[in-house]
Tab-separated table of C-alpha atoms in Angstrom:
chain	number	residue	atom	x	y	z
E	76	MET	CA	19.663	17.610	-89.009
E	77	ALA	CA	17.408	18.152	-85.714
E	78	LYS	CA	17.772	15.163	-83.597
E	79	ARG	CA	14.564	13.142	-83.260
E	80	LYS	CA	13.098	13.499	-79.496
E	81	ALA	CA	13.788	10.728	-77.279
E	82	TYR	CA	10.786	9.200	-75.305
E	83	PRO	CA	10.443	7.102	-72.277
E	84	ASN	CA	10.319	3.538	-72.145
E	85	PRO	CA	6.974	2.440	-71.362
E	86	MET	CA	8.594	-1.290	-70.629
E	87	GLY	CA	11.095	0.196	-68.294
E	88	TYR	CA	8.482	1.847	-66.310
E	89	LEU	CA	6.642	-1.554	-66.076
E	90	LEU	CA	9.526	-3.352	-64.810
E	91	VAL	CA	10.314	-0.381	-62.038
E	92	LEU	CA	6.763	-0.669	-60.712
E	93	ALA	CA	7.262	-4.819	-60.706
E	94	ALA	CA	10.037	-4.416	-58.478
E	95	ILE	CA	8.869	-2.217	-56.064
E	96	LEU	CA	5.474	-4.412	-55.843
E	97	LEU	CA	8.078	-7.476	-55.483
E	98	PHE	CA	9.338	-5.133	-52.830
E	99	LEU	CA	6.304	-4.020	-50.870
E	100	SER	CA	4.643	-8.120	-51.050
E	101	SER	CA	7.816	-9.595	-49.170
E	102	PRO	CA	7.335	-10.379	-45.381
E	103	ALA	CA	7.787	-6.983	-43.725
E	104	HIS	CA	9.053	-5.519	-46.692
E	105	SER	CA	12.765	-7.211	-46.415
E	106	ARG	CA	14.449	-8.075	-48.564
E	107	ALA	CA	15.530	-11.340	-49.796
E	108	SER	CA	17.998	-11.849	-47.085
E	109	GLY	CA	15.748	-11.523	-44.629
E	110	SER	CA	17.230	-8.810	-42.314
E	111	ALA	CA	13.823	-7.647	-41.267
E	112	VAL	CA	12.761	-8.702	-37.459
E	113	VAL	CA	10.034	-7.533	-35.654
E	114	ILE	CA	10.522	-7.093	-32.418
E	115	VAL	CA	7.537	-7.630	-29.328
E	116	GLU	CA	8.766	-6.688	-25.718
E	117	ARG	CA	6.704	-6.961	-22.943
E	118	PRO	CA	7.722	-7.187	-19.375
E	119	SER	CA	4.207	-7.947	-18.099
E	120	VAL	CA	3.718	-11.057	-19.357
E	121	ILE	CA	6.471	-12.772	-17.107
E	122	ARG	CA	6.030	-13.518	-13.615
E	123	ASN	CA	7.983	-15.828	-11.104
E	124	PHE	CA	10.122	-16.831	-13.947
E	125	SER	CA	6.982	-18.043	-15.739
E	126	ALA	CA	4.930	-16.450	-19.052
E	127	ASP	CA	0.946	-15.617	-19.014
E	128	ARG	CA	0.346	-17.848	-21.748
E	129	ALA	CA	-2.420	-16.156	-22.912
E	130	ALA	CA	-0.410	-12.759	-23.426
E	131	VAL	CA	2.405	-14.689	-25.009
E	132	ARG	CA	-0.251	-15.776	-27.654
E	133	THR	CA	-0.990	-12.534	-28.555
E	134	MET	CA	2.615	-11.406	-28.817
E	135	PHE	CA	3.291	-14.304	-31.240
E	136	ARG	CA	0.123	-13.242	-33.795
E	137	ASP	CA	0.791	-9.686	-33.451
E	138	ALA	CA	4.528	-10.321	-34.759
E	139	LEU	CA	3.452	-12.744	-37.368
E	140	LEU	CA	0.934	-10.838	-38.588
E	141	GLN	CA	3.036	-8.005	-39.128
E	142	TYR	CA	5.787	-9.672	-40.271
E	143	THR	CA	4.031	-11.272	-43.053
E	144	ARG	CA	1.496	-8.128	-43.286
E	145	GLN	CA	-1.319	-10.031	-43.664
E	146	ALA	CA	-4.266	-10.767	-41.766
E	147	THR	CA	-4.642	-14.149	-40.500
E	148	MET	CA	-3.152	-16.996	-39.620
E	149	LYS	CA	-3.215	-18.823	-43.252
E	150	ALA	CA	-2.168	-16.318	-45.017
E	151	ALA	CA	0.471	-15.831	-43.359
E	152	TRP	CA	1.810	-19.235	-42.762
E	153	ALA	CA	1.746	-19.190	-46.288
E	154	LYS	CA	3.857	-16.098	-47.118
E	155	VAL	CA	6.372	-17.536	-44.919
E	156	GLY	CA	6.123	-20.809	-47.132
E	157	ILE	CA	4.189	-23.730	-44.721
E	158	ALA	CA	1.121	-25.217	-46.593
E	159	PRO	CA	-1.709	-27.594	-44.700
E	160	GLN	CA	0.036	-30.039	-46.318
E	161	ASP	CA	3.425	-29.817	-44.939
E	162	ILE	CA	4.918	-31.706	-41.806
E	163	VAL	CA	5.964	-28.640	-39.672
E	164	GLY	CA	8.999	-29.616	-37.427
E	165	ILE	CA	9.064	-27.038	-34.546
E	166	LYS	CA	12.608	-26.782	-33.419
E	167	ILE	CA	12.884	-26.189	-29.891
E	168	SER	CA	16.165	-25.583	-27.122
E	169	ALA	CA	15.243	-27.954	-24.369
E	170	SER	CA	18.948	-28.027	-22.055
E	171	GLY	CA	17.963	-25.621	-19.725
E	172	GLY	CA	15.609	-27.500	-17.872
E	173	PRO	CA	11.628	-26.337	-17.508
E	174	VAL	CA	12.817	-22.489	-17.034
E	175	MET	CA	15.262	-21.917	-19.348
E	176	SER	CA	13.777	-24.250	-22.346
E	177	SER	CA	11.802	-22.852	-25.138
E	178	ARG	CA	8.837	-22.294	-23.530
E	179	LYS	CA	5.562	-24.097	-23.756
E	180	PRO	CA	3.099	-21.204	-23.924
E	181	LEU	CA	5.167	-19.345	-27.078
E	182	VAL	CA	5.295	-23.245	-28.515
E	183	ALA	CA	1.271	-23.737	-28.181
E	184	ALA	CA	0.871	-20.559	-29.307
E	185	ILE	CA	2.529	-21.643	-32.872
E	186	ALA	CA	1.124	-24.886	-33.109
E	187	GLU	CA	-2.411	-23.537	-32.521
E	188	SER	CA	-1.983	-20.893	-35.292
E	189	LEU	CA	-0.666	-23.575	-37.449
E	190	GLU	CA	-3.256	-25.229	-36.854
E	191	GLU	CA	-6.098	-22.794	-37.405
E	192	ALA	CA	-4.031	-22.115	-40.800
E	193	GLY	CA	-4.992	-25.691	-41.613
E	194	VAL	CA	-1.959	-28.065	-40.609
E	195	PRO	CA	-2.990	-30.923	-39.072
E	196	LEU	CA	-1.781	-31.436	-35.432
E	197	TYR	CA	-0.843	-35.367	-36.083
E	198	GLN	CA	1.374	-33.037	-38.452
E	199	ILE	CA	3.502	-30.470	-36.027
E	200	VAL	CA	5.916	-32.081	-34.673
E	201	VAL	CA	7.970	-30.467	-31.635
E	202	TRP	CA	11.421	-31.365	-30.789
E	203	ASP	CA	14.797	-31.260	-29.748
E	204	LYS	CA	18.135	-33.848	-29.783
E	205	LEU	CA	17.833	-35.428	-26.359
E	206	GLU	CA	15.323	-37.256	-24.581
E	207	ASP	CA	16.704	-36.507	-21.366
E	208	ASP	CA	17.068	-33.019	-22.178
E	209	LEU	CA	12.906	-32.971	-23.231
E	210	ARG	CA	11.839	-34.838	-20.035
E	211	GLU	CA	13.866	-32.326	-17.665
E	212	ALA	CA	12.083	-29.392	-18.950
E	213	GLU	CA	8.905	-31.455	-18.979
E	214	TYR	CA	8.478	-31.602	-23.148
E	215	PHE	CA	8.489	-35.583	-22.678
E	216	PRO	CA	5.984	-37.363	-22.581
E	217	ARG	CA	3.848	-34.468	-23.756
E	218	PRO	CA	1.685	-32.354	-21.217
E	219	GLU	CA	-1.616	-32.796	-21.162
E	220	GLY	CA	-3.834	-30.934	-24.062
E	221	ALA	CA	-0.329	-29.827	-26.219
E	222	PRO	CA	-1.185	-29.410	-29.447
E	223	TYR	CA	1.380	-31.071	-31.251
E	224	ARG	CA	3.423	-33.924	-30.862
E	225	ILE	CA	6.487	-34.585	-29.538
E	226	ARG	CA	10.259	-36.617	-30.842
E	227	SER	CA	13.600	-36.673	-30.099
E	228	VAL	CA	15.973	-37.490	-32.067
E	229	ILE	CA	17.939	-39.487	-29.452
E	230	PRO	CA	17.181	-42.307	-28.822
E	231	GLU	CA	13.919	-41.881	-30.559
E	232	THR	CA	14.167	-40.783	-34.476
E	233	GLY	CA	18.244	-40.874	-35.453
E	234	PHE	CA	19.938	-39.839	-37.770
E	235	ASP	CA	20.378	-40.118	-41.509
E	236	GLU	CA	23.242	-42.132	-42.712
E	237	HIS	CA	23.638	-40.555	-45.756
E	238	VAL	CA	23.499	-37.400	-45.215
E	239	PHE	CA	26.421	-35.889	-43.004
E	240	TYR	CA	29.255	-32.390	-42.124
E	241	VAL	CA	32.888	-33.132	-42.655
E	242	ASN	CA	35.375	-31.492	-41.013
E	243	GLU	CA	38.543	-32.065	-39.881
E	244	VAL	CA	38.389	-31.671	-36.221
E	245	LEU	CA	38.443	-35.256	-35.101
E	246	GLY	CA	35.823	-35.819	-32.105
E	247	ARG	CA	35.313	-39.159	-29.780
E	248	LEU	CA	31.769	-40.914	-30.117
E	249	ILE	CA	29.785	-41.499	-27.258
E	250	TRP	CA	26.449	-42.881	-26.950
E	251	GLY	CA	23.753	-41.293	-28.834
E	252	ASP	CA	26.888	-40.822	-32.250
E	253	LEU	CA	25.338	-42.318	-35.136
E	254	ALA	CA	28.566	-44.672	-36.005
E	255	PHE	CA	29.029	-45.215	-32.176
E	256	ARG	CA	29.312	-48.969	-31.207
E	257	GLY	CA	28.835	-49.634	-27.641
E	258	ILE	CA	25.744	-49.442	-24.565
E	259	LYS	CA	24.732	-46.235	-23.040
E	260	PRO	CA	26.811	-45.066	-19.479
E	261	GLY	CA	25.579	-45.975	-16.708
E	262	GLY	CA	23.980	-49.850	-17.230
E	263	GLY	CA	21.118	-48.275	-19.414
E	264	GLN	CA	19.018	-49.664	-22.630
E	265	ALA	CA	21.045	-50.752	-24.883
E	266	GLN	CA	21.818	-48.360	-27.856
E	267	ARG	CA	19.543	-48.544	-30.641
E	268	SER	CA	20.865	-49.214	-34.401
E	269	GLN	CA	20.617	-46.514	-36.644
E	270	LYS	CA	20.513	-49.157	-39.632
E	271	ARG	CA	18.085	-51.656	-38.719
E	272	GLY	CA	16.306	-49.537	-36.489
E	273	GLU	CA	16.218	-52.319	-33.841
E	274	LYS	CA	17.770	-52.544	-30.209
E	275	GLN	CA	20.856	-54.974	-29.691
E	276	SER	CA	21.825	-56.830	-26.608
E	277	VAL	CA	24.943	-56.214	-25.248
E	278	ALA	CA	26.216	-59.527	-26.280
E	279	GLN	CA	25.144	-58.544	-29.792
E	280	MET	CA	27.384	-55.437	-29.705
E	281	TYR	CA	30.478	-57.275	-28.239
E	282	GLY	CA	29.827	-60.297	-30.963
E	283	GLN	CA	30.397	-57.559	-33.180
E	284	GLY	CA	33.692	-57.052	-31.901
E	285	VAL	CA	33.085	-54.137	-29.562
E	286	SER	CA	35.563	-54.291	-26.970
E	287	ALA	CA	35.306	-52.088	-23.476
E	288	GLY	CA	39.129	-50.918	-24.269
E	289	SER	CA	37.754	-49.747	-28.043
E	290	LEU	CA	34.799	-47.499	-27.044
E	291	GLU	CA	37.326	-44.625	-25.649
E	292	ASN	CA	39.013	-44.299	-28.825
E	293	GLN	CA	36.286	-44.587	-31.129
E	294	VAL	CA	36.522	-41.597	-33.302
E	295	SER	CA	34.770	-39.467	-36.377
E	296	ASN	CA	35.170	-36.597	-38.828
E	297	LYS	CA	31.843	-36.771	-39.520
E	298	SER	CA	28.209	-35.426	-38.154
E	299	TYR	CA	25.254	-37.023	-39.485
E	300	TYR	CA	21.908	-34.694	-39.679
E	301	ALA	CA	18.464	-35.713	-37.311
E	302	ARG	CA	16.554	-37.401	-39.722
E	303	LEU	CA	13.792	-35.326	-38.279
E	304	LEU	CA	15.613	-32.893	-40.373
E	305	THR	CA	16.291	-34.583	-43.300
E	306	GLN	CA	13.311	-37.440	-43.771
E	307	ILE	CA	10.672	-36.334	-41.876
E	308	CYS	CA	9.618	-32.800	-41.548
E	309	THR	CA	8.886	-30.457	-44.172
E	310	LYS	CA	9.595	-27.188	-42.940
E	311	ILE	CA	11.047	-26.441	-40.088
E	312	ILE	CA	10.279	-23.903	-37.158
E	313	ASN	CA	13.167	-22.832	-34.695
E	314	VAL	CA	12.551	-21.740	-31.370
E	315	PRO	CA	15.811	-21.144	-29.653
E	316	VAL	CA	16.225	-19.190	-26.135
E	317	CYS	CA	17.871	-16.596	-25.491
E	318	THR	CA	20.835	-17.551	-22.955
E	319	ASP	CA	24.778	-17.839	-23.401
E	320	HIS	CA	26.262	-20.835	-23.623
E	321	SER	CA	29.906	-22.237	-22.188
E	322	GLY	CA	30.842	-23.967	-25.267
E	323	VAL	CA	29.520	-21.446	-27.908
E	324	GLY	CA	29.574	-18.358	-25.991
E	325	PHE	CA	25.382	-17.579	-27.470
E	326	TYR	CA	23.341	-20.746	-27.542
E	327	GLY	CA	20.596	-18.206	-29.960
E	328	SER	CA	19.173	-18.663	-33.509
E	329	LEU	CA	22.841	-20.339	-35.339
E	330	ALA	CA	24.360	-22.223	-32.453
E	331	SER	CA	21.341	-24.054	-30.940
E	332	LEU	CA	20.189	-25.254	-34.182
E	333	ALA	CA	23.132	-25.917	-35.568
E	334	LEU	CA	24.410	-28.253	-32.300
E	335	GLY	CA	20.871	-29.246	-32.145
E	336	MET	CA	20.239	-30.849	-35.585
E	337	VAL	CA	23.742	-33.230	-35.998
E	338	ASP	CA	26.058	-35.439	-33.664
E	339	ASN	CA	29.031	-35.476	-33.100
E	340	THR	CA	28.768	-31.764	-31.733
E	341	ARG	CA	31.561	-31.448	-27.979
E	342	ARG	CA	34.628	-31.209	-30.776
E	343	PHE	CA	33.019	-28.307	-32.126
E	344	GLN	CA	32.507	-26.325	-28.367
E	345	GLY	CA	35.201	-24.457	-25.919
E	346	GLU	CA	38.128	-22.711	-26.442
E	347	GLY	CA	40.027	-22.757	-29.614
E	348	ASN	CA	37.264	-23.420	-31.363
E	349	TRP	CA	33.730	-22.239	-30.236
E	350	GLY	CA	31.885	-23.101	-33.003
E	351	ASP	CA	33.279	-21.788	-35.869
E	352	PRO	CA	33.001	-21.967	-38.417
E	353	ALA	CA	31.060	-25.690	-38.031
E	354	ILE	CA	28.078	-23.606	-36.768
E	355	ALA	CA	27.542	-22.111	-40.220
E	356	GLU	CA	28.769	-24.139	-41.949
E	357	ILE	CA	26.233	-27.001	-41.024
E	358	LEU	CA	23.510	-24.382	-41.766
E	359	ASP	CA	25.212	-23.873	-44.896
E	360	ARG	CA	23.240	-26.988	-46.691
E	361	PRO	CA	20.075	-26.176	-49.526
E	362	PHE	CA	18.174	-28.455	-47.526
E	363	VAL	CA	18.639	-26.783	-44.237
E	364	ARG	CA	17.899	-23.037	-46.342
E	365	SER	CA	14.975	-24.455	-48.167
E	366	LYS	CA	13.023	-26.189	-44.851
E	367	VAL	CA	13.958	-23.331	-41.998
E	368	VAL	CA	11.606	-21.039	-42.815
E	369	LEU	CA	11.131	-18.741	-39.420
E	370	HIS	CA	13.151	-18.278	-36.381
E	371	VAL	CA	11.158	-16.914	-33.284
E	372	MET	CA	13.544	-16.066	-30.369
E	373	ASP	CA	12.267	-16.958	-26.852
E	374	ALA	CA	14.033	-13.776	-25.155
E	375	LEU	CA	10.926	-13.735	-22.474
E	376	ILE	CA	13.186	-14.317	-19.705
E	377	VAL	CA	16.969	-13.990	-20.830
E	378	GLN	CA	20.031	-15.324	-19.094
E	379	TYR	CA	23.659	-13.504	-19.660
E	380	ALA	CA	25.741	-16.350	-17.549
E	381	GLY	CA	25.706	-19.962	-16.134
E	382	GLY	CA	23.881	-21.093	-19.714
E	383	PRO	CA	22.080	-22.886	-21.050
E	384	ASP	CA	21.576	-24.468	-17.276
E	385	PHE	CA	19.711	-22.629	-15.244
E	386	SER	CA	21.085	-19.786	-12.994
E	387	PRO	CA	18.293	-17.569	-11.360
E	388	GLU	CA	20.941	-15.058	-10.612
E	389	PHE	CA	21.785	-14.637	-13.989
E	390	THR	CA	18.475	-14.042	-15.705
E	391	TYR	CA	16.282	-10.812	-16.747
E	392	PRO	CA	12.892	-10.869	-17.326
E	393	LEU	CA	12.646	-9.099	-20.425
E	394	GLY	CA	9.387	-10.036	-22.116
E	395	ALA	CA	10.399	-10.180	-25.274
E	396	ILE	CA	9.712	-12.050	-28.551
E	397	TYR	CA	12.005	-11.268	-32.056
E	398	LEU	CA	10.997	-12.970	-35.039
E	399	SER	CA	12.270	-13.458	-38.365
E	400	ARG	CA	13.983	-15.634	-41.345
E	401	ASP	CA	17.456	-13.967	-40.844
E	402	PRO	CA	18.930	-15.897	-37.567
E	403	VAL	CA	22.054	-13.803	-37.783
E	404	ALA	CA	20.376	-10.091	-37.458
E	405	ILE	CA	18.523	-12.009	-34.796
E	406	ASP	CA	21.715	-13.242	-32.711
E	407	SER	CA	23.562	-10.114	-33.686
E	408	LEU	CA	20.739	-7.815	-31.669
E	409	LEU	CA	20.430	-9.905	-28.959
E	410	VAL	CA	24.659	-10.256	-28.323
E	411	GLY	CA	24.482	-6.844	-27.722
E	412	ARG	CA	21.957	-6.496	-25.051
E	413	VAL	CA	23.316	-9.498	-23.420
E	414	ASP	CA	26.788	-8.547	-23.111
E	415	ALA	CA	25.694	-5.489	-21.994
E	416	TRP	CA	24.414	-7.523	-18.643
E	417	ARG	CA	27.375	-9.576	-18.551
E	418	VAL	CA	29.442	-5.842	-18.297
E	419	GLY	CA	27.359	-4.943	-15.738
E	420	ALA	CA	28.105	-7.962	-13.752
E	421	HIS	CA	31.538	-7.840	-14.243
E	422	ILE	CA	31.340	-11.010	-16.712
E	423	PRO	CA	33.784	-11.270	-19.217
E	424	SER	CA	32.508	-10.404	-22.663
E	425	LEU	CA	31.102	-12.929	-24.947
E	426	GLN	CA	33.178	-11.194	-28.094
E	427	PRO	CA	35.806	-13.135	-28.182
E	428	MET	CA	33.414	-16.723	-28.701
E	429	ILE	CA	31.048	-15.595	-31.327
E	430	HIS	CA	32.797	-15.092	-34.385
E	431	TYR	CA	31.085	-17.637	-35.638
E	432	ILE	CA	28.118	-15.206	-35.856
E	433	GLN	CA	30.693	-13.084	-38.654
E	434	THR	CA	31.720	-16.299	-40.401
E	435	ALA	CA	27.394	-16.780	-40.671
E	436	VAL	CA	27.636	-13.020	-42.486
E	437	GLU	CA	30.273	-15.005	-44.916
E	438	TYR	CA	28.317	-17.888	-45.722
E	439	GLY	CA	25.260	-15.631	-46.988
E	440	LEU	CA	23.183	-17.209	-44.409
E	441	GLY	CA	21.538	-13.529	-42.817
E	442	THR	CA	23.271	-9.536	-41.823
E	443	SER	CA	24.581	-8.281	-38.657
E	444	ASP	CA	25.003	-4.865	-39.959
E	445	PRO	CA	22.728	-2.488	-38.325
E	446	LYS	CA	21.876	-0.500	-41.014
E	447	ASP	CA	20.603	-3.980	-43.354
E	448	ILE	CA	18.891	-4.291	-39.922
E	449	LEU	CA	14.989	-3.130	-40.837
E	450	LEU	CA	14.035	-3.274	-36.636
E	451	ILE	CA	9.771	-3.382	-36.708
E	452	PRO	CA	9.264	-2.893	-32.952
E	453	LEU	CA	5.686	-3.670	-31.765
E	454	PRO	CA	3.979	-1.853	-29.081
């Protein structure tokens, strides 16, 4: 008996077609891992350690539209996952002073594009952990005409006492850490009570049993998350700066975000630790993964040694922006460039200090394999 001829299953063709369309509709044809990275490198935008605002605005818009393959800012931000009702936190890195903190032209360009997409200005919050850093970087008080609000974690919005990360390494608490009980060093203002939201006098603190001798003995294995992340902002855009860091090697998309969103972080830095595995573990939380929707690396001026404080002799005017959902891909691409400058200046490599990047890969936070990173360079 002759075998019945087999015909192709039309449903199979439909499933394949649906998969192709889904792939093509994702930002920059990237996979779910977010391995596409748009790079815009225009060195002419940097002059005398400052960035041309109009040129940087164009760079950012070009990058976002290319990444999302959309024609308007509203459609682009919708593709990323931001809607007009969101309270959008732009997490910056403000520890490098006026020159080596996230640059205002780039931050303003992001905020203006969000407003164009329908997000009200009062729902756009630029923030970092320390008010003192924001003040030194000239973000606080808010620059005149800036299209955003400015908030700090310490001492303004504080940490969430119900959401924390536990690591077996004990850290000595200092002023600003949620569980610390004492006063700001240098005779400054008394710490704001995290629980009651009101200031305490020195007498009140000592009345609670806090003695001067006990302050140095306060230690904790917990790091509490910022309320700006857990309670206030519904979406986060991370805007780090491309710089080295003496405590974790590279203070890029991963490290600056992780260490900037929790307290009691001094215990994770330095020889024998270098932020591993804490940086990856801090970021490996469902609420972090869902809220952080985009990373925009400020590589307009790169610092390859002496960071995060500004050291002009170790800077390079790269004039670049790296944009992606994948912080691991961005960091792994830039670490190689930073290391090349270090080698040229006879400075030790960053490699022994940045194992946390590979740990982030193991936690599924992104990819560092060049074969799995789709580079999209713009002229």
